[in-house]
XYZ file of C-alpha atoms in Angstrom:
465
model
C 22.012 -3.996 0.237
C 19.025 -3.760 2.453
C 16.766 -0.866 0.591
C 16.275 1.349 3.657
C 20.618 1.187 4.024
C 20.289 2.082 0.474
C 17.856 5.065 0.360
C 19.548 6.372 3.150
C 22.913 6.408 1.548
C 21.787 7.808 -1.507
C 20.137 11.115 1.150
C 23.185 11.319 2.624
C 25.078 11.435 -0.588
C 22.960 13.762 -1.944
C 23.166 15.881 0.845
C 26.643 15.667 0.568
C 26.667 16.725 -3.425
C 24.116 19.486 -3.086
C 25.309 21.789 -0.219
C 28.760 21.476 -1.289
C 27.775 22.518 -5.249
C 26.023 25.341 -3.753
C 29.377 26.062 -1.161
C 31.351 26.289 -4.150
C 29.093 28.255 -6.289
C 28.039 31.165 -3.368
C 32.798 31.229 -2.985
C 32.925 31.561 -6.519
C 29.884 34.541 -6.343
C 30.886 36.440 -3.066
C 33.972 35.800 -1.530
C 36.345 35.156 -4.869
C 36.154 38.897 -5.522
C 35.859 38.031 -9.078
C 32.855 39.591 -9.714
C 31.334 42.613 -8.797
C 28.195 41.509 -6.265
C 25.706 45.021 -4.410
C 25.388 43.412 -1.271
C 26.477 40.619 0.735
C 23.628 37.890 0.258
C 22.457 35.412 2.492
C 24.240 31.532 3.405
C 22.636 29.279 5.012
C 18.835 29.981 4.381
C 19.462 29.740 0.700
C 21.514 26.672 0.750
C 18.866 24.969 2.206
C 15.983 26.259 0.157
C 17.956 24.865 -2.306
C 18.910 21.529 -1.313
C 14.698 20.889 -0.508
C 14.590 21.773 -3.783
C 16.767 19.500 -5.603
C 15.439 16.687 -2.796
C 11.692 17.537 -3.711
C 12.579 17.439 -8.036
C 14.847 14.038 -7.326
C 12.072 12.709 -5.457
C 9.520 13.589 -8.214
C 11.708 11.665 -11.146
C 11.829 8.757 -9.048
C 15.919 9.007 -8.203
C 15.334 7.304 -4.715
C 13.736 4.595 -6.172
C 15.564 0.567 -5.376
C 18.327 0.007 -7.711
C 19.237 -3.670 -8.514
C 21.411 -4.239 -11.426
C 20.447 -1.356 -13.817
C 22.319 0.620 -16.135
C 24.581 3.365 -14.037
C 24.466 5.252 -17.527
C 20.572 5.458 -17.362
C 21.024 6.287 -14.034
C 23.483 9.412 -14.808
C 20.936 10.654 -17.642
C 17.871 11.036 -14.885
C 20.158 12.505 -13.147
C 21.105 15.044 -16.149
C 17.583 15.536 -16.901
C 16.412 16.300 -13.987
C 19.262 18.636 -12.918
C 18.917 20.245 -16.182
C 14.734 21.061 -16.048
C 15.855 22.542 -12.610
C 18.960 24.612 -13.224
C 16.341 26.316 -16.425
C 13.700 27.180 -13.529
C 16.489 28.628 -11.063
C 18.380 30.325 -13.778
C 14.913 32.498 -14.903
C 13.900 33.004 -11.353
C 16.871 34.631 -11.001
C 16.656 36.833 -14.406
C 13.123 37.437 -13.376
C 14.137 39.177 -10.545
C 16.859 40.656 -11.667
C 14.333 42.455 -13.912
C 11.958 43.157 -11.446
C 15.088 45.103 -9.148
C 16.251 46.706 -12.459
C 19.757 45.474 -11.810
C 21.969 44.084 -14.803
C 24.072 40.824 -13.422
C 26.809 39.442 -14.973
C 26.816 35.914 -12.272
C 23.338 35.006 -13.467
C 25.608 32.728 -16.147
C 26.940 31.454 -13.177
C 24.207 29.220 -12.110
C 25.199 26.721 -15.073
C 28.605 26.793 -13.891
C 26.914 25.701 -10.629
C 24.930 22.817 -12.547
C 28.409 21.359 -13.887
C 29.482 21.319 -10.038
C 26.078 19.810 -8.877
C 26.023 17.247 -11.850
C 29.775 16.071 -10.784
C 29.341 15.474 -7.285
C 25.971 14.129 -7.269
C 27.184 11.632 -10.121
C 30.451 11.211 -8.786
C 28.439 9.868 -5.343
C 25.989 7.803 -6.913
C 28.750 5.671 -9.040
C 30.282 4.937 -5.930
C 27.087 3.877 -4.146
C 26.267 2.073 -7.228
C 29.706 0.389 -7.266
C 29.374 -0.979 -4.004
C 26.496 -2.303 -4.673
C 28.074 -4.180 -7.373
C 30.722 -5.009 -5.752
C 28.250 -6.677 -2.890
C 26.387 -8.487 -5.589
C 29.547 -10.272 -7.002
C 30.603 -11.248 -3.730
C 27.078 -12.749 -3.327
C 25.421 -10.583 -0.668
C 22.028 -9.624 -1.977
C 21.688 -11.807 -4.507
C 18.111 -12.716 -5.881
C 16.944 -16.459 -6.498
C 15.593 -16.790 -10.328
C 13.488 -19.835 -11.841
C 13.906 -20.362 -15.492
C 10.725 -21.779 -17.198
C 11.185 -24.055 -20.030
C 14.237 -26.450 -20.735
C 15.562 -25.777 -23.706
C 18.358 -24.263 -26.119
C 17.105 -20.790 -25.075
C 16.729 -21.782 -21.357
C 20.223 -22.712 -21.400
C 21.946 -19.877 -22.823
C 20.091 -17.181 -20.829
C 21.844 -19.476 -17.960
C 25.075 -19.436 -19.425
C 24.373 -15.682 -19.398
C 23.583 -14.787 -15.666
C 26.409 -17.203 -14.659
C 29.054 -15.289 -16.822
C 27.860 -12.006 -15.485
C 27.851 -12.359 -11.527
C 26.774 -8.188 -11.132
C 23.541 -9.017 -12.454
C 23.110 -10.164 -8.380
C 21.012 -13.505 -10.359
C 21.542 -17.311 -9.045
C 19.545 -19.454 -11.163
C 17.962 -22.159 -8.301
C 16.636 -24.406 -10.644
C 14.236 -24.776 -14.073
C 10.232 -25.532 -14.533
C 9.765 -27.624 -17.526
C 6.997 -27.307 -19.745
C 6.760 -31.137 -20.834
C 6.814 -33.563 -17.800
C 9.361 -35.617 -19.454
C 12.327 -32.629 -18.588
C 11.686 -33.334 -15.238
C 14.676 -34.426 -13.310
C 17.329 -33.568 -16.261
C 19.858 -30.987 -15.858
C 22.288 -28.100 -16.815
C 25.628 -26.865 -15.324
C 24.395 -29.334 -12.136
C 20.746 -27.018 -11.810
C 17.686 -29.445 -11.516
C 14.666 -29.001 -13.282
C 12.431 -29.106 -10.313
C 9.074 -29.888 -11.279
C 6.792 -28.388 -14.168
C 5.707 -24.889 -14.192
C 2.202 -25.756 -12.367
C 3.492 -26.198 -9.138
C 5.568 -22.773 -9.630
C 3.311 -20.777 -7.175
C 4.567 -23.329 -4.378
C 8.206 -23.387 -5.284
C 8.176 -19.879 -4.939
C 6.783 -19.595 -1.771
C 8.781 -22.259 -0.599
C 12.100 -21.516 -1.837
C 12.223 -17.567 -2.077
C 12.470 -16.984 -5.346
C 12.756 -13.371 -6.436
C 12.564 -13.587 -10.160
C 11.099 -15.766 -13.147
C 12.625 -15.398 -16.739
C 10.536 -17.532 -19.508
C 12.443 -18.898 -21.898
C 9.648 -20.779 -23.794
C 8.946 -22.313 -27.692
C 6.384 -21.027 -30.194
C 3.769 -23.350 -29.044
C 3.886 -22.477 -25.590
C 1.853 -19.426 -25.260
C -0.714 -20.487 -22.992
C 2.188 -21.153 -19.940
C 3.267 -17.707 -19.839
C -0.784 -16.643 -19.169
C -1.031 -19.561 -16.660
C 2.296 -18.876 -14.806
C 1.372 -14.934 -14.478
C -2.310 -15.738 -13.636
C -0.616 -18.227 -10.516
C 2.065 -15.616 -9.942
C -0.568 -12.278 -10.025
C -0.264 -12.566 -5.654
C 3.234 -13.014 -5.276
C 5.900 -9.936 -5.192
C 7.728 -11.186 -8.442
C 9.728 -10.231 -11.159
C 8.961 -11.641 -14.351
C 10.831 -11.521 -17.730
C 10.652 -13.128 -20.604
C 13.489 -14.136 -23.426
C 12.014 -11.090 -26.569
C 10.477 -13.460 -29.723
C 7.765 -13.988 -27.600
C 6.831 -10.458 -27.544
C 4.095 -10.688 -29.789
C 1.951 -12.889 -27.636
C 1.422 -9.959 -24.792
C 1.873 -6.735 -27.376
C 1.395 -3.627 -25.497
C 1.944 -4.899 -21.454
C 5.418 -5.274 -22.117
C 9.193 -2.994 -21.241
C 12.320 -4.279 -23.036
C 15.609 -3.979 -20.848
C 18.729 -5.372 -21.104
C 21.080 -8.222 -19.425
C 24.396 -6.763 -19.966
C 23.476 -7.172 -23.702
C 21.240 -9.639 -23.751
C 17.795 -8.768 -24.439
C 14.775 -9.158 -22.015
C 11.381 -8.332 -21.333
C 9.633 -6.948 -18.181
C 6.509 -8.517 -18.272
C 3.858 -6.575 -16.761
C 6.040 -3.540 -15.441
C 4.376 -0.517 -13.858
C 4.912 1.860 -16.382
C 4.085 5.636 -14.849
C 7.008 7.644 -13.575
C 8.032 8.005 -10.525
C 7.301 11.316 -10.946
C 3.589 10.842 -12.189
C 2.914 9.029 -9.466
C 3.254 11.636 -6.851
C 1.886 14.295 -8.921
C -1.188 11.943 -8.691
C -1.510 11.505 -5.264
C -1.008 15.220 -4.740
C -4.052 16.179 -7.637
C -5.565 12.842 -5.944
C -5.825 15.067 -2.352
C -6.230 18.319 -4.061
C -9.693 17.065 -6.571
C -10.991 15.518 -3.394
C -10.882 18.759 -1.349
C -11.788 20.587 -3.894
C -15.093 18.396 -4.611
C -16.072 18.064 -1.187
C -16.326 21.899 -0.302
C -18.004 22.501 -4.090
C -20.614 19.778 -3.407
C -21.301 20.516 0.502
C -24.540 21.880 -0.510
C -25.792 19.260 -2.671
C -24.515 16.481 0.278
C -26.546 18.002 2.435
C -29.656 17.827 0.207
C -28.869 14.460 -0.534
C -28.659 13.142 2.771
C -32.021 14.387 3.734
C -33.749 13.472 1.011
C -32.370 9.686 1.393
C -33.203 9.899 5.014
C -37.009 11.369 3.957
C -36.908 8.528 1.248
C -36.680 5.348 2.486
C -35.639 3.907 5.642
C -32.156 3.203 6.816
C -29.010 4.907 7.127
C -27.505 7.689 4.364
C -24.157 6.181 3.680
C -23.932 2.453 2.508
C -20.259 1.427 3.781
C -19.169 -1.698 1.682
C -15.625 -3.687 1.583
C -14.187 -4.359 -1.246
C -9.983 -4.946 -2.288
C -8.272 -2.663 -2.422
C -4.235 -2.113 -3.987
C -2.550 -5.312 -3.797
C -6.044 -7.018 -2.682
C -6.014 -5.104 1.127
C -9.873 -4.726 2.295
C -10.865 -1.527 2.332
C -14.399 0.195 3.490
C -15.451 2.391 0.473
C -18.713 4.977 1.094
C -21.559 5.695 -0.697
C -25.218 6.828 -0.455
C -27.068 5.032 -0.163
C -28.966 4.492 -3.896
C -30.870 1.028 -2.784
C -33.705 0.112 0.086
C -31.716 -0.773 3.288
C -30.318 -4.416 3.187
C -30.958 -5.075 -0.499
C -28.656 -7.959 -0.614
C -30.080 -9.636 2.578
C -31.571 -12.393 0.859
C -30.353 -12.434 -2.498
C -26.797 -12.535 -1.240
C -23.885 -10.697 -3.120
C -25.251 -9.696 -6.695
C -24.622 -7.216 -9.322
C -27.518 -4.217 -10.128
C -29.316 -4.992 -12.842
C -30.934 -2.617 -15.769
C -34.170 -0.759 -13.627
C -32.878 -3.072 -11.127
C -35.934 -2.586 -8.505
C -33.515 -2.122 -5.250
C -32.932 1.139 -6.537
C -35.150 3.795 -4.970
C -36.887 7.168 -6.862
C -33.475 9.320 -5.974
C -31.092 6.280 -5.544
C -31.295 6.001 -9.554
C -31.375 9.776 -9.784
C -27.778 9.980 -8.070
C -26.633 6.781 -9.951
C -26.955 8.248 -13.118
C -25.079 11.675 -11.715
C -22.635 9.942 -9.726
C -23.571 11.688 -6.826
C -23.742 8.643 -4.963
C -20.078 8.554 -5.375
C -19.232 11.706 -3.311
C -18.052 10.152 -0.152
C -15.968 8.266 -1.862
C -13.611 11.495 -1.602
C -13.092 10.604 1.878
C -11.351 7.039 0.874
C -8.626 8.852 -1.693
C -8.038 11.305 1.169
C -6.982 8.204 3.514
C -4.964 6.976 0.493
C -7.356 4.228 0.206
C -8.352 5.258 -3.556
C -7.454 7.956 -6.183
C -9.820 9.557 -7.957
C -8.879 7.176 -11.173
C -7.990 3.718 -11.558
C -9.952 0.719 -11.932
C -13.265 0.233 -9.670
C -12.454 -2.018 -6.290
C -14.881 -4.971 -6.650
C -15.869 -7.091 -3.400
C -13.832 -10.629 -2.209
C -16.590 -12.772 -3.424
C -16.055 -11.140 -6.949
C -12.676 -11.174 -6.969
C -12.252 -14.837 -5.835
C -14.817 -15.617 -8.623
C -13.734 -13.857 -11.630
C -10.236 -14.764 -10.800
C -11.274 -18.037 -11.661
C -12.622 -17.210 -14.584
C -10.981 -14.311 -16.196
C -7.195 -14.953 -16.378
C -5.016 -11.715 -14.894
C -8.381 -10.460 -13.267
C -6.045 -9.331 -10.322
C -3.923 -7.738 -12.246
C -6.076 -4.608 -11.677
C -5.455 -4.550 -7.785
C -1.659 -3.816 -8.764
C -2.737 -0.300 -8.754
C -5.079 1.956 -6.484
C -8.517 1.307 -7.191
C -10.515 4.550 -8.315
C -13.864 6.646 -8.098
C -13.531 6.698 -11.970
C -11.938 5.102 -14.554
C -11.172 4.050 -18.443
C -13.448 1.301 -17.863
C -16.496 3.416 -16.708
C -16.370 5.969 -19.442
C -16.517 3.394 -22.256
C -18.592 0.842 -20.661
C -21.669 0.869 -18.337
C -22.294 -1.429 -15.426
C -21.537 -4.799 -14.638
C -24.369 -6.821 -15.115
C -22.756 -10.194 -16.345
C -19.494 -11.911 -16.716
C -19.326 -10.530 -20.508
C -19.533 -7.159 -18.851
C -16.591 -7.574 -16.760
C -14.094 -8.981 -19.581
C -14.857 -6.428 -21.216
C -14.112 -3.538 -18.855
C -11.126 -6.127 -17.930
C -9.757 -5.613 -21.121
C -10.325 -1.501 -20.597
C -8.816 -1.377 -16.711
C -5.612 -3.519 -18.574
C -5.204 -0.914 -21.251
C -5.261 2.170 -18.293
C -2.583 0.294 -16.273
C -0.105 -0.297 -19.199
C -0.943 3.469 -20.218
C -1.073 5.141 -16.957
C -0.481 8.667 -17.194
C -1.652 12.437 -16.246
C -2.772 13.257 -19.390
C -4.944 10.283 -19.481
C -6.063 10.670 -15.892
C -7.336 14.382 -16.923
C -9.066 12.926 -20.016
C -11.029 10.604 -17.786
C -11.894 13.102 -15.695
C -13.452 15.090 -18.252
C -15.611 12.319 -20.216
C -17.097 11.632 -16.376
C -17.788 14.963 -15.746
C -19.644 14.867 -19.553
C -20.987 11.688 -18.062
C -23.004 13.655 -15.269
C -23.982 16.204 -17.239
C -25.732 13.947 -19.528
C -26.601 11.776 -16.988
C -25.663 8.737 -18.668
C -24.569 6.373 -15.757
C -26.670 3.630 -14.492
């Protein structure tokens, strides 16, 4: 099912579900007679405060998110979660101001009543999306083609597996060997296509949607290689669970209708988190911009009184998913202090660096207009920092997964900056690497605001370079 078709459903489903709970719940309240109610309260203007509500705390826990083949159980329990957390807020709202208006209410109970309607129909209509979308998946529309590297026992039974269960919306197009010698051979009439070196290619080529690794003890080094050729392409990858140990801590176990697999790589924030990011993202930016408008405007002039050239140094680096992107700064060097040298890292009392320049380095002043690039989206005010295409392109070479930090936004500040100072080597950069790795597997709020605060303890002591 195309994902727009799907999302839309789901609205309309939810739509659906939540006005008619609330239809129910406001006959049951007012026009049953059962209970005793002072006045005649509003319809319509409640209903659809409500239904925002339930669309803005769905959209939070990440209940619009694509759906391919996942557990309709885990499914249901988001849903009773998140219907749960809200029914608790309405329910003291309601005794709040009960309390406020002095009157003593009986229906307040009936709100859970309400939360058994909501959790019925909204369930009720995502089964039958969800069954559909099975149903289209065994009947082979929207099926996804999956390469199996390695071609072995294990290969072969994780085969056996997807063919016996057709929901799984899985067609296995053919295996990567390991050893040239597999080459050619075959199982249940799939090919083994060529070895996993060439898998970038046969991706590309053929449309494949999904990799599962079904490797041998020895093989360790092809899952890095394959995910280091793979980092660019829009991929699932999973791998068959004893080889766990080799990528401990970047991986999320989940299941193939019993059958145990791993989610290499996945992105593990909530759905949730992530918007409650963007929206401290926009609100820390404002915020910074109006606090620091004074000390902007002193910096400006004295750059301008300084040296030469203009305030702002505009630069472009990668962005998410490697887009170019123009990041701002003032300007902390002499104008055009890479004309000759070419694209270089600073250096320790690098001499490009001008009287203030290393005064607003250490304070991170010279970060400031960077505020403008997370209001655009460009940034957030944590993540890894965006490094420039010639970089990129190098270290990549070097430094296997190096792009694995542009699967996130890059940021103003990061894990990586508070434990380590600048780059001024390729030993510097592995090791921030291995710091910008740990933040994306253990992306969260709580570690966003701890990052915040040992910068802000970072200009205060003015320990930046």
């Amino acid at each position: 099912m195309d994902k727009k078709i799907e999302r839309t459903l789901i609205l309309v489903i939810d739509l659906l579900s939540i006005n008619f709970a609330y239809l129910l719940y406001f006959y049951f309240k007012v026009e049953s007679g059962f209970f005793q109610v002072m006045a005649n309260p509003l319809f319509f203007a409640p209903m659809a405060l409500v239904y925002f509500y339930w669309l803005i705390i769905f959209t939070f826990v990440g209940m619009y998110r694509t759906w391919f083949a996942s557990s309709r159980f885990e499914e249901l329990t988001k849903l009773f979660k998140a219907t749960f957390v809200g029914i608790f807020v309405i329910f003291f709202i309601i005794l709040f101001d009960d309390f406020l208006n002095e009157i003593s209410s009986s229906t307040r109970f009936l709100i859970f009543i309400y939360w058994g309607i909501l959790l019925v129909l909204a369930g009720t209509g995502r089964l039958i999306i969800r069954g559909i979308q099975r149903n289209l998946l065994v009947r082979g529309i929207g099926r996804k083609r999956t390469l199996i590297i390695g071609f072995n026992p294990k290969a072969n039974n994780i085969h056996s597996s997807i063919d016996e269960y057709r929901a799984l919306g899985l067609d296995v197009f053919g295996y990567l060997a390991v050893k040239e010698e597999n080459v050619g051979k075959e199982y249940k009439a799939i090919k083994v296509l060529d070895t996993y070196k060439n898998v970038q290619e046969i991706v590309e080529t053929h449309n494949i949607k999904q990799i599962i690794f079904a490797l041998e003890h020895h093989e360790e080094d092809v899952l890095l290689d394959v995910i280091d050729r793979c980092n660019d392409l829009k991929i699932s990858l999973k791998i068959v669970p004893d080889l766990y140990d080799i990528i401990s801590g970047q991986a999320k176990t989940s299941q193939i209708y019993g059958f145990p697999l791993i989610d290499i790589m996945p992105q593990l924030m909530p759905e949730w988190e992530k918007k409650l990011k963007r929206v401290m993202d926009i609100c820390a930016s404002l915020t910074i911009l109006v606090l620091t408008a004074p000390v902007t405007i002193a910096s400006a002039i004295i750059i301008k009184l300084e040296s030469p050239g203009p305030v702002l140094y505009k630069q472009e680096r990668l962005g998410l998913e490697g887009r170019p992107i123009k990041i701002m700064k003032f300007r902390s060097m002499v104008n055009d202090a890479e004309k000759k040298s070419g694209p270089v890292w600073a250096q320790k009392n690098d001499p490009r660096v001008t009287r203030f320049g290393n005064f607003i380095r250490k304070t991170r002043i010279d970060e400031i207009p960077q505020m403008f690039n997370i209001l655009t989206g460009e940034m957030s005010l944590v993540g890894p920092r965006p490094e420039r295409a010639h970089f990129v392109e190098m270290l990549s070479k070097e430094i296997p997964l190096y792009k694995r930090r542009m699967c996130v936004r890059p940021g103003v500040t990061g894990w990586a900056q508070v434990k380590h100072k600048y780059d001024e080597s390729v030993d510097d950069v592995k090791t921030k690497l291995k710091y910008d790795l740990f933040y994306i597997e253990n992306m969260s709020i709580r570690m966003d605001i701890n990052i915040m605060f040992r910068t802000i303890l970072v200009v205060f002591f003015g320990k930046g370079q």
